[in-house]
Coordinates of C-alpha atoms and ligand atoms in Angstrom, one line a residue:
Chain A
M493 CA 139.2 82.4 110.5
T494 CA 140.8 80.4 113.2
A495 CA 138.0 79.4 116.0
A496 CA 135.1 81.2 114.6
P497 CA 131.7 80.9 116.0
A498 CA 129.2 79.1 114.0
A499 CA 127.5 81.3 111.6
I500 CA 123.7 80.1 113.2
Q501 CA 123.2 77.9 116.3
T502 CA 119.7 77.1 117.8
S503 CA 118.9 75.1 120.5
G504 CA 115.8 73.4 121.2
L505 CA 113.9 76.0 119.0
T506 CA 110.7 75.7 119.0
K507 CA 107.4 77.3 117.2
R508 CA 103.8 77.2 117.9
F509 CA 100.8 78.5 116.2
G510 CA 97.8 77.8 118.2
R511 CA 98.1 74.5 119.2
Q512 CA 100.3 73.0 116.0
T513 CA 103.7 73.0 116.5
V514 CA 105.5 74.1 113.2
V515 CA 109.0 73.8 114.4
D516 CA 109.8 71.5 116.7
G517 CA 113.3 71.8 119.3
V518 CA 115.4 72.6 116.2
D519 CA 119.3 71.9 117.1
L520 CA 120.7 73.8 113.9
D521 CA 124.6 74.5 114.2
V522 CA 126.0 75.7 110.7
P523 CA 129.5 76.7 111.3
A524 CA 131.0 79.7 109.6
G525 CA 132.4 78.7 105.8
A526 CA 129.5 76.5 105.5
V527 CA 126.5 76.2 102.8
F528 CA 124.3 74.7 104.7
G529 CA 121.4 72.8 102.9
F530 CA 118.3 73.6 104.7
L531 CA 116.3 71.0 103.5
G532 CA 113.1 69.7 103.7
P533 CA 109.0 69.3 102.0
N534 CA 106.9 72.4 101.6
G535 CA 105.4 72.8 105.3
S536 CA 108.5 71.2 107.5
G537 CA 109.0 74.6 109.1
K538 CA 111.8 76.0 106.9
T539 CA 110.6 79.5 106.3
T540 CA 109.4 79.7 110.2
T541 CA 113.0 78.9 111.3
I542 CA 114.3 81.5 109.3
R543 CA 111.8 84.5 110.5
M544 CA 112.9 83.2 113.9
L545 CA 116.8 83.4 112.6
L546 CA 116.2 86.5 111.5
G547 CA 113.7 88.0 114.4
L548 CA 110.6 88.3 112.5
A549 CA 108.7 85.6 114.7
N550 CA 109.1 84.9 118.5
A551 CA 110.8 81.2 118.9
T552 CA 108.1 79.7 122.0
A553 CA 110.9 78.4 123.1
G554 CA 114.7 77.2 122.6
E555 CA 117.6 79.4 121.9
I556 CA 118.8 81.2 118.1
T557 CA 122.9 82.7 118.3
V558 CA 123.3 83.9 114.8
L559 CA 127.3 85.4 114.1
G560 CA 127.7 84.8 117.6
E561 CA 125.2 87.1 119.1
R562 CA 122.0 86.2 120.8
M563 CA 119.1 86.8 118.7
P564 CA 116.9 88.7 119.2
G565 CA 118.5 90.5 121.6
T566 CA 121.4 92.1 119.0
L567 CA 119.1 92.0 116.2
G568 CA 120.2 96.1 115.1
T569 CA 124.0 94.7 115.2
V570 CA 123.7 90.8 113.6
L571 CA 121.0 92.1 110.7
P572 CA 123.0 94.3 109.1
D573 CA 125.7 91.7 108.6
V574 CA 123.0 89.2 107.9
G575 CA 121.1 89.1 103.6
A576 CA 118.6 87.7 103.3
L577 CA 115.6 86.3 100.3
I578 CA 112.9 84.7 102.8
E579 CA 109.7 83.3 101.8
G580 CA 110.5 84.5 98.3
P581 CA 110.7 88.4 97.2
G582 CA 108.8 91.2 98.4
F583 CA 108.8 94.5 96.7
Y584 CA 106.9 97.5 95.7
P585 CA 105.2 97.4 92.2
F586 CA 105.5 100.7 91.6
L587 CA 108.6 101.5 91.3
S588 CA 112.0 100.5 89.2
G589 CA 113.8 97.2 90.4
A590 CA 116.8 100.1 91.1
A591 CA 114.6 102.2 93.0
N592 CA 113.0 99.1 95.3
L593 CA 116.7 98.1 96.1
A594 CA 117.4 101.7 97.3
R595 CA 114.8 101.9 98.9
L596 CA 115.9 99.1 101.1
D597 CA 118.9 100.0 101.3
A598 CA 117.9 103.2 103.2
A599 CA 116.3 101.8 105.1
D600 CA 119.3 99.5 106.3
G601 CA 120.8 102.4 109.3
W602 CA 124.3 100.8 108.1
A603 CA 124.2 101.2 104.7
P604 CA 126.4 104.1 103.5
R605 CA 124.6 106.8 100.9
A606 CA 127.3 107.8 99.3
T607 CA 127.5 104.3 97.5
R608 CA 124.2 103.2 97.9
R609 CA 124.0 104.0 93.5
T610 CA 127.6 102.0 92.8
R611 CA 126.3 99.5 95.3
V612 CA 122.7 98.9 93.6
A613 CA 124.5 98.4 90.2
E614 CA 126.5 95.8 91.4
A615 CA 123.5 93.8 93.1
L616 CA 121.7 94.1 90.0
D617 CA 124.5 93.4 87.8
R618 CA 125.2 90.1 90.0
V619 CA 122.0 89.1 89.5
G620 CA 121.5 89.8 85.4
L621 CA 118.8 92.5 86.3
T622 CA 120.8 95.5 85.1
Q623 CA 119.0 95.6 81.9
A624 CA 115.9 95.6 83.4
G625 CA 116.6 97.6 86.9
G626 CA 114.9 100.6 85.6
K627 CA 111.6 98.6 85.0
K628 CA 108.9 98.8 87.1
V629 CA 108.6 95.4 89.4
R630 CA 104.7 95.3 88.4
A631 CA 106.4 94.2 84.6
Y632 CA 109.2 91.6 86.3
S633 CA 108.4 87.9 85.8
L634 CA 108.7 86.0 89.0
G635 CA 111.9 84.6 88.1
M636 CA 113.6 88.4 87.6
K637 CA 111.7 89.2 91.4
Q638 CA 113.2 86.4 92.4
R639 CA 116.5 87.6 91.1
L640 CA 116.0 90.5 92.9
G641 CA 114.8 89.6 96.3
I642 CA 119.1 87.9 95.4
A643 CA 120.1 90.8 94.6
N644 CA 119.0 93.1 97.8
A645 CA 120.9 89.9 99.9
L646 CA 123.8 90.9 98.3
L647 CA 123.6 95.0 99.1
M648 CA 126.2 95.1 101.2
P649 CA 129.0 92.8 102.3
R650 CA 127.5 90.0 104.0
Q651 CA 129.2 87.5 106.5
L652 CA 125.6 85.3 106.3
I653 CA 123.4 85.0 103.4
V654 CA 120.1 83.2 104.2
L655 CA 118.0 82.0 101.0
D656 CA 114.9 80.4 101.9
E657 CA 114.0 78.7 98.5
P658 CA 115.8 80.8 96.1
T659 CA 115.7 78.8 93.2
N660 CA 111.3 78.9 92.5
G661 CA 110.2 80.3 90.1
L662 CA 113.6 79.6 88.1
D663 CA 114.1 78.2 84.6
P664 CA 117.2 76.1 84.7
Q665 CA 119.0 78.4 83.3
G666 CA 118.6 81.0 86.5
T667 CA 118.8 78.1 88.8
R668 CA 122.1 77.4 87.4
E669 CA 123.5 80.8 88.0
V670 CA 121.9 80.7 91.8
R671 CA 124.3 77.9 91.7
G672 CA 127.4 80.0 90.5
L673 CA 126.1 82.6 92.4
I674 CA 126.3 80.7 96.2
R675 CA 129.7 79.1 95.0
S676 CA 130.7 82.2 94.1
L677 CA 130.0 84.2 97.4
A678 CA 131.0 80.9 99.6
S679 CA 134.9 81.3 97.6
T680 CA 134.9 84.5 100.1
G681 CA 134.4 82.9 102.9
T682 CA 130.2 83.9 103.3
T683 CA 128.4 81.8 105.4
V684 CA 125.1 80.8 103.4
F685 CA 122.1 78.9 104.7
V686 CA 120.1 77.9 101.6
S687 CA 116.8 76.0 102.0
S688 CA 114.8 74.2 99.3
H689 CA 112.1 71.6 99.2
L690 CA 114.5 69.8 96.6
L691 CA 117.6 67.8 97.4
A692 CA 118.7 68.1 93.7
E693 CA 118.7 71.5 92.7
I694 CA 121.2 72.4 95.9
E695 CA 122.7 69.2 96.9
Q696 CA 126.2 70.2 94.3
M697 CA 127.1 73.5 96.0
C698 CA 126.6 72.4 99.5
T699 CA 129.1 71.5 102.6
H700 CA 126.6 71.2 105.1
I701 CA 122.8 69.8 105.4
G702 CA 120.2 69.9 107.2
V703 CA 117.3 67.6 106.7
M704 CA 113.7 68.3 108.3
R705 CA 110.4 66.7 108.5
G706 CA 107.7 68.0 110.5
G707 CA 108.9 70.9 112.1
R708 CA 111.4 68.5 113.3
L709 CA 115.4 68.5 112.2
V710 CA 116.0 65.1 111.2
A711 CA 119.3 65.3 110.4
Q712 CA 122.4 67.2 109.8
G713 CA 125.7 66.7 108.8
T714 CA 128.8 67.4 106.5
I715 CA 127.7 66.3 102.9
D716 CA 129.8 63.3 103.5
E717 CA 128.5 62.2 106.4
L718 CA 125.3 62.2 105.1
R719 CA 126.4 60.1 102.3
A720 CA 128.5 57.6 103.9
A721 CA 125.1 57.3 106.6
G722 CA 123.4 55.3 104.0
Q723 CA 123.8 51.4 103.8
A724 CA 126.2 50.6 100.7
T725 CA 125.0 48.1 98.7
L726 CA 127.7 45.2 96.7
H727 CA 126.0 44.3 93.1
L728 CA 127.5 41.2 91.8
T729 CA 126.9 39.3 88.1
V730 CA 128.4 35.6 88.1
A731 CA 128.2 32.9 85.9
A732 CA 124.4 31.1 86.5
P733 CA 126.3 27.9 87.6
D734 CA 128.3 29.7 90.4
A735 CA 125.7 31.9 92.0
R736 CA 125.2 29.6 95.0
L737 CA 129.4 29.4 95.6
A738 CA 129.7 32.6 95.2
V739 CA 126.8 33.2 98.1
R740 CA 129.4 30.6 100.6
T741 CA 131.6 32.5 99.5
L742 CA 130.7 35.7 100.5
A743 CA 129.5 34.7 104.2
P744 CA 132.9 34.5 105.7
L745 CA 133.4 37.9 104.8
G746 CA 130.1 39.1 106.5
I747 CA 128.0 39.8 103.3
V748 CA 124.7 37.8 103.1
V749 CA 123.2 38.2 100.1
T750 CA 120.1 39.1 100.4
T751 CA 118.5 39.7 96.6
A752 CA 119.6 38.3 93.7
A753 CA 118.5 40.8 91.1
A754 CA 117.4 38.0 88.4
P755 CA 113.7 37.2 88.7
E756 CA 114.5 33.4 88.1
A757 CA 117.2 33.2 91.1
Q758 CA 115.8 33.6 94.9
A759 CA 118.6 34.5 96.6
A760 CA 121.0 31.8 97.3
E761 CA 118.2 29.3 95.9
V762 CA 119.8 29.7 92.2
A763 CA 119.4 26.6 90.0
P764 CA 122.8 26.0 88.9
E765 CA 122.0 24.4 85.5
A766 CA 120.3 27.9 84.7
A767 CA 122.5 29.2 81.8
G768 CA 123.3 33.1 81.3
D769 CA 124.4 35.4 84.3
T770 CA 123.2 36.2 87.5
A771 CA 122.9 39.1 89.4
L772 CA 123.5 39.3 93.4
A773 CA 122.8 42.1 96.0
A774 CA 123.9 42.4 99.2
P775 CA 124.6 45.0 102.1
F776 CA 127.9 45.6 101.9
P777 CA 130.1 46.1 105.6
D778 CA 131.8 49.7 105.6
G779 CA 135.5 49.8 105.5
L780 CA 135.8 46.6 103.2
P781 CA 137.9 47.1 100.0
P782 CA 135.8 45.6 97.7
E783 CA 139.4 44.4 95.6
H784 CA 139.4 42.1 98.5
V785 CA 135.5 41.0 98.2
V786 CA 136.6 40.2 94.6
A787 CA 140.1 38.7 95.2
A788 CA 138.1 35.9 97.2
L789 CA 135.4 35.3 94.9
V790 CA 138.3 34.5 92.0
G791 CA 139.8 32.7 94.1
A792 CA 137.7 30.4 95.0
G793 CA 136.7 29.9 91.2
V794 CA 133.9 32.0 91.2
R795 CA 133.5 33.5 86.9
V796 CA 133.1 37.4 88.5
R797 CA 131.2 38.9 85.7
G798 CA 130.7 42.1 86.8
V799 CA 130.8 44.4 90.3
A800 CA 130.2 47.5 91.9
V801 CA 129.8 48.6 95.1
D802 CA 126.9 51.5 95.5
R803 CA 126.5 54.4 97.9
P804 CA 122.7 54.9 97.7
S805 CA 122.2 58.7 96.3
L806 CA 121.8 61.2 99.0
E807 CA 118.6 61.9 96.9
D808 CA 117.6 58.4 98.8
S809 CA 118.8 59.5 102.0
F810 CA 116.5 62.2 101.7
V811 CA 112.9 60.5 100.4
A812 CA 114.1 57.9 102.9
L813 CA 114.4 60.8 105.8
T814 CA 111.4 63.1 105.2
G815 CA 109.0 60.5 103.9
E816 CA 108.1 59.1 100.6
G817 CA 105.8 61.2 97.9
F818 CA 106.3 64.0 99.9
D819 CA 103.4 64.4 101.6
V820 CA 103.3 67.8 103.3
V821 CA 103.6 66.9 107.0
Q822 CA 100.1 68.0 109.1
Chain B
M688 CA 133.8 87.8 113.1
S689 CA 134.1 91.1 111.7
S690 CA 137.8 91.1 111.5
S691 CA 138.0 88.4 109.7
D692 CA 136.3 90.1 107.0
P693 CA 138.0 93.6 106.6
T694 CA 135.8 94.5 103.5
A695 CA 132.2 94.6 105.7
A696 CA 134.1 96.2 108.3
T697 CA 135.4 99.2 105.7
V698 CA 132.2 100.0 104.3
R699 CA 129.7 100.1 106.4
S700 CA 128.8 103.2 107.9
P701 CA 131.1 104.4 111.1
R702 CA 127.4 105.2 113.3
R703 CA 124.2 103.8 112.6
A704 CA 122.5 106.4 110.6
L705 CA 119.0 108.2 112.5
G706 CA 117.3 107.6 110.0
W707 CA 116.3 110.6 108.4
G708 CA 117.9 109.1 105.1
F709 CA 115.0 106.4 105.5
F710 CA 112.5 109.2 106.2
L711 CA 113.2 110.7 102.9
S712 CA 112.9 107.0 101.2
E713 CA 109.1 106.8 102.5
L714 CA 108.7 110.4 101.7
G715 CA 109.6 109.8 98.4
V716 CA 107.6 106.0 98.0
L717 CA 104.7 107.6 99.4
F718 CA 104.6 111.3 96.8
R719 CA 105.9 109.5 93.8
R720 CA 103.2 106.6 94.4
R721 CA 100.4 107.1 91.5
R722 CA 97.2 106.4 94.1
T723 CA 99.0 109.7 96.5
Q724 CA 99.2 111.7 93.6
A725 CA 95.8 110.9 92.4
M726 CA 93.9 111.8 95.8
L727 CA 96.1 114.9 96.0
G728 CA 94.6 115.7 92.7
A729 CA 91.5 115.1 93.6
L730 CA 91.4 117.3 96.5
A731 CA 92.6 120.0 94.2
A732 CA 90.1 119.6 92.2
V733 CA 87.4 120.2 94.8
P734 CA 88.3 124.2 95.1
I735 CA 88.5 124.4 91.4
L736 CA 85.1 123.1 90.8
I737 CA 83.6 125.4 93.3
A738 CA 85.2 128.4 91.3
V739 CA 84.0 127.1 88.3
A740 CA 80.7 126.2 89.7
I741 CA 80.6 130.1 90.9
R742 CA 82.0 131.7 88.6
V743 CA 79.3 130.0 85.7
T744 CA 75.8 130.5 87.9
G745 CA 77.2 134.1 90.0
G746 CA 77.7 132.4 93.5
D747 CA 73.9 132.9 94.9
G748 CA 72.0 130.2 96.9
R749 CA 73.0 129.0 99.8
G750 CA 76.1 126.7 100.3
P751 CA 79.1 126.4 103.0
A752 CA 80.3 128.9 104.9
F753 CA 82.6 131.8 102.8
L754 CA 81.1 130.5 100.0
D755 CA 79.2 133.5 99.7
R756 CA 82.3 136.2 100.0
I757 CA 84.1 134.3 96.9
S758 CA 82.7 136.4 94.2
Q759 CA 84.2 139.6 95.9
N760 CA 87.4 137.8 96.3
G761 CA 88.8 134.7 94.9
L762 CA 91.2 134.6 98.1
F763 CA 87.9 132.3 99.9
V764 CA 88.0 129.6 97.3
G765 CA 90.7 127.7 99.4
M766 CA 89.3 128.3 102.5
T767 CA 85.5 127.2 101.6
A768 CA 87.2 124.3 99.8
L769 CA 88.6 123.4 103.6
V770 CA 85.0 123.4 104.8
V771 CA 84.1 121.2 102.5
S772 CA 86.6 118.9 102.2
I773 CA 87.3 118.3 106.1
P774 CA 84.3 116.1 106.9
L775 CA 85.0 113.5 104.1
F776 CA 87.7 113.9 101.2
L777 CA 89.8 115.1 103.6
P778 CA 89.7 112.2 106.3
L779 CA 89.5 109.6 103.5
T780 CA 92.8 110.2 101.6
V781 CA 94.6 110.9 105.6
G782 CA 92.9 107.1 106.7
V783 CA 94.1 105.7 103.1
V784 CA 97.5 106.8 103.4
A785 CA 97.7 105.8 107.6
G786 CA 96.4 102.3 107.1
D787 CA 98.6 101.3 104.4
S788 CA 101.5 102.6 106.3
V789 CA 102.5 99.4 107.9
A790 CA 99.4 96.7 106.5
G791 CA 100.8 97.6 102.7
E792 CA 103.8 96.8 103.6
A793 CA 103.2 93.4 104.8
S794 CA 100.9 93.1 102.1
T795 CA 103.5 93.5 99.2
G796 CA 105.9 91.8 101.4
T797 CA 108.3 94.1 101.9
L798 CA 107.6 95.0 106.0
R799 CA 110.0 91.7 106.2
Y800 CA 112.3 92.7 104.0
L801 CA 112.7 96.1 105.8
L802 CA 112.5 94.7 109.0
V803 CA 115.8 92.7 108.5
S804 CA 117.7 95.0 106.2
P805 CA 117.5 96.3 109.4
V806 CA 115.2 99.3 110.2
G807 CA 114.3 99.0 113.9
R808 CA 110.6 98.3 114.5
I809 CA 109.9 101.4 116.7
R810 CA 111.8 103.4 113.6
L811 CA 110.0 102.3 111.2
L812 CA 106.4 103.1 113.1
V813 CA 107.9 107.0 114.0
V814 CA 108.9 107.5 109.8
K815 CA 105.3 105.4 109.1
F816 CA 103.5 107.9 111.4
A817 CA 106.1 111.3 110.8
S818 CA 105.4 110.9 106.7
A819 CA 101.8 110.4 107.4
V820 CA 101.9 113.8 109.1
V821 CA 103.2 115.2 106.0
F822 CA 100.3 113.5 104.1
C823 CA 98.2 116.2 106.3
L824 CA 100.1 119.5 105.8
A825 CA 100.4 118.2 101.9
A826 CA 96.5 117.4 101.4
T827 CA 95.6 120.9 103.1
L828 CA 98.4 122.9 101.4
T829 CA 97.0 120.9 98.4
V830 CA 93.5 122.3 98.9
S831 CA 94.3 126.1 99.9
L832 CA 96.7 126.6 96.9
A833 CA 94.7 125.0 94.3
G834 CA 91.6 127.5 95.7
I835 CA 94.1 130.4 96.0
L836 CA 95.0 130.0 92.3
A837 CA 91.9 129.2 91.2
G838 CA 90.5 132.4 92.8
A839 CA 93.1 134.2 91.3
V840 CA 92.4 133.5 88.1
L841 CA 88.5 133.1 88.0
F842 CA 88.0 136.2 90.6
P843 CA 89.4 139.2 92.0
I844 CA 91.6 139.3 94.6
G845 CA 91.6 141.9 96.8
P846 CA 92.4 142.6 100.7
V847 CA 90.5 140.5 103.0
T848 CA 87.8 141.9 105.7
L849 CA 88.5 139.5 109.0
L850 CA 85.3 138.2 111.1
S851 CA 86.7 140.5 113.9
G852 CA 85.8 143.5 111.2
N853 CA 89.6 144.6 110.6
T854 CA 90.9 144.2 106.8
V855 CA 93.8 142.7 105.8
D856 CA 95.9 143.4 103.0
V857 CA 96.7 140.0 100.7
G858 CA 100.0 139.2 101.8
E859 CA 98.3 138.7 105.1
A860 CA 95.7 137.0 103.7
L861 CA 97.3 134.7 102.3
L862 CA 99.5 134.2 105.4
R863 CA 96.2 132.9 107.1
A864 CA 95.4 130.8 104.6
L865 CA 98.4 128.9 105.2
L866 CA 97.9 129.3 108.5
I867 CA 94.1 128.1 108.5
S868 CA 96.0 124.6 106.2
V869 CA 98.7 124.2 109.1
Y870 CA 95.5 124.6 111.3
V871 CA 93.5 121.4 109.5
A872 CA 96.1 119.1 108.9
L873 CA 96.9 119.9 113.1
G874 CA 93.6 118.3 113.3
L875 CA 94.0 115.1 111.4
V876 CA 97.0 114.1 112.8
G877 CA 95.1 112.2 115.9
L878 CA 93.5 110.4 112.9
A879 CA 96.7 109.5 111.7
A880 CA 98.4 108.4 114.4
I881 CA 94.9 105.9 114.9
G882 CA 95.5 105.2 111.2
L883 CA 98.6 103.7 112.4
F884 CA 97.7 102.0 114.6
I885 CA 94.8 99.8 112.8
S886 CA 97.5 99.5 110.2
T887 CA 99.7 97.3 112.4
L888 CA 96.5 95.3 112.7
T889 CA 96.4 93.6 110.1
D890 CA 97.9 92.5 106.6
A891 CA 95.3 93.8 104.7
P892 CA 95.5 97.4 103.6
V893 CA 92.3 98.0 102.6
G894 CA 90.6 96.6 106.0
A895 CA 92.7 99.5 107.9
M896 CA 91.8 102.1 105.1
A897 CA 88.6 101.8 105.6
A898 CA 88.6 101.0 109.4
T899 CA 90.7 104.5 109.6
V900 CA 87.9 106.0 107.7
V901 CA 84.7 104.7 109.8
V902 CA 86.3 106.2 112.6
A903 CA 86.5 109.7 111.2
I904 CA 82.9 109.8 110.2
L905 CA 82.1 108.0 113.4
S906 CA 83.6 110.7 115.2
Q907 CA 81.5 113.3 113.6
V908 CA 78.2 111.5 113.6
L909 CA 79.2 111.5 117.6
G910 CA 80.1 114.6 117.7
Q911 CA 76.2 116.0 116.2
L912 CA 74.3 114.1 118.8
S913 CA 73.3 116.1 121.7
Q914 CA 72.9 112.8 123.6
T915 CA 77.0 111.9 123.4
E916 CA 77.3 115.4 124.7
L917 CA 79.8 114.4 127.4
L918 CA 82.4 113.0 124.8
H919 CA 82.5 115.9 122.6
P920 CA 85.7 117.2 123.8
F921 CA 87.2 113.9 123.4
L922 CA 86.9 113.3 119.9
P923 CA 89.2 113.5 117.5
S924 CA 87.1 115.4 114.8
Y925 CA 86.1 117.8 117.7
H926 CA 88.1 120.7 116.9
W927 CA 88.3 120.3 113.0
L928 CA 85.7 123.1 112.0
D929 CA 87.1 125.8 114.6
F930 CA 89.5 127.5 112.6
A931 CA 87.5 130.8 112.3
D932 CA 89.0 132.0 115.6
L933 CA 92.2 132.4 113.8
L934 CA 90.3 134.9 111.0
R935 CA 89.9 137.7 114.0
Q936 CA 92.3 140.0 114.9
P937 CA 94.5 139.7 116.9
I938 CA 94.9 135.6 116.3
D939 CA 92.6 134.0 119.1
W940 CA 94.8 131.0 119.5
S941 CA 92.8 129.2 121.8
S942 CA 91.5 126.7 119.4
F943 CA 94.7 125.9 117.9
A944 CA 96.4 125.3 121.5
G945 CA 93.2 122.6 122.1
N946 CA 93.3 121.3 118.8
A947 CA 97.1 120.6 119.4
W948 CA 97.0 119.5 123.0
L949 CA 93.7 116.5 122.1
Q950 CA 95.8 115.4 118.7
L951 CA 98.9 114.8 121.0
A952 CA 96.9 112.9 123.2
Y953 CA 95.7 111.1 120.1
V954 CA 98.9 110.3 118.8
A955 CA 100.5 109.5 122.8
I956 CA 97.8 106.8 123.0
F957 CA 97.6 105.4 119.7
G958 CA 101.3 105.5 119.2
T959 CA 101.7 103.3 122.9
L960 CA 99.4 101.4 121.2
S961 CA 101.0 101.0 117.9
Y962 CA 104.5 100.2 119.7
A963 CA 102.3 97.6 121.9
R964 CA 101.2 96.0 119.1
F965 CA 103.9 95.7 116.6
A966 CA 107.3 96.2 118.7
T967 CA 106.8 92.3 119.5
K968 CA 104.3 90.9 117.2
D969 CA 105.0 87.8 115.2
V970 CA 105.8 89.2 111.1
L971 CA 104.5 86.1 109.4
S972 CA 102.9 88.3 105.9
Ligands
LIG266 N1 100.8 82.4 110.0 C1 100.8 80.9 110.1 N2 99.9 81.0 110.9 C2 99.6 78.8 111.2 N3 100.4 78.2 111.1 C3 101.5 78.4 110.3 C4 101.4 80.0 109.7 N4 102.8 80.1 108.9 C5 103.2 78.8 108.7 N5 102.2 78.0 109.4 C6 102.4 76.4 109.9 O1 103.5 76.0 109.3 C7 103.6 74.6 109.1 C8 105.3 75.2 108.2 O2 105.5 76.5 107.7 P1 106.7 76.8 106.6 O3 107.9 77.2 107.9 O4 106.4 78.1 105.7 O5 107.4 75.3 105.9 P2 108.2 75.3 104.5 O6 109.2 76.6 104.2 O7 109.0 74.5 105.2 O8 107.8 75.5 103.4 C9 102.7 74.4 107.5 O9 102.1 73.5 108.4 C10 102.0 75.9 107.7 O10 100.9 75.7 107.9
LIG267 MG1 108.8 78.2 103.2

């Protein structure tokens, strides 16, 4: 795997529909072997980006490299190594699940006919559709179709698998299974590019994340980088009379108490005679070991009743990046 | 990259297939489909209805070409049914198949999956067109064969007197019937190319089917107006009913050749247009 080229790279990727810019100067960088979560609210341009990556839609501007090859010039040689689920499953309702897979497999000029039956059966098995494989797709639930769509992406060994909102329509059990499937793909070295509008659904399995908002890629990096990017917060609970002392002790450490969680205690203006505990909160500087803070407080005679340093959840960062309320951006 | 994944290298075919497998799969999807079977069934019903009607009424009265000969020779049932089916039934079924070819895949969402599988866009067009051509032949053969069978069951079968006055035996007559089926199917090939092109314009298969059928009807209407006489030789339906020449001895191939050239021109023009439209089209279905 030495110096494997990036699985996906784009620079300035842009798509306009009429006067609306739907994808706007996106510079994706998906390293080989990554599980890349492509996050963004509905309408943020995820599917449109994926269509351009796979040569279904033409980019208005920008460049695309997939598996080290410039697209769309080399579609015919790159796409056999790419499995994809794009904007939901698409199947012939009048054919069985297995017949649908065989049909799409027959369209792939590189897929050997001799092994088709076995590969179809294996793909159905991997998504738990062995029992339903002979049923007409007309009779499938949305979740079953979604599974069949994923099975289609797995018909051949792939280097890159692109899954656009794979957990749509799946029950919690199905969602867990998809996560397991993605993990098992990743463990064999396959790069997985998975889009979602729900961070929680994919957070646990991603190594990298890119966040789309209104057609722009507003953040991209490893999941740890994105976690670290958020400001940590110190939560401190002290005996109420010691609150002012605590604030004074923290100041030289670079910790400025901005909020006191207890409603009766306004920041540093804490009533010294108030009984009970006072909760204080402050932005916590990076790189400062929390135990130093505790030592300083105890040394100054502050009765520390509780201390915690919170990293914002990725969820919070995601909401901060994409905007509250998940409004569909026009 | 492929060196890092030995399984992919061993599992893939050494060479990209030409597309025969995909063509066979396309035929399988087309002919296993209820709608296709229903259309062929309806076409088969045409000669059967004709044969039964004549059997019941005795075949007197006016009707399409060859109708009066049926009661003497059942071999004419197929030919009569073809004449009856040419203006509407056959173009209708070809319009459904050709109009559905690309737009139908778009509407079921399978077009994007075929394209990323990947089947090249040109290959897809060629296979779609080729299977529409196979359908044209299947449609005319269905009418002919159902006609011959119905004729054989309900009427006497015997040597056929050709338009040139010669008489040929039953075997030769069956060959002529086959030839006429091919001729009529050939005449529909241009329409199939037009339907393929219309199908690349939209994601709504019903619209593409209807538009293709309208083209077939317009062509015939224009072909009947003396005001558009200059246009007539260029209409796709110009040779549709000219198969009488195949019922002479020796066979006069001129209308067959004229038909073939005309249809070839339509295939060239609308094949190119389909390619121009589809090769770089954004597939957003
Ligand atoms: N065919 C189209 N024509 C015009 N606008 C489109 C088309 N497809 C998508 N859009 C617009 O592009 C934007 C992004 O859509 P999409 O890429 O599907 O977002 P996502 O997958 O992130 O939900 C939306 O505002 C949508 O309205
Ligand atoms: Mg989408």
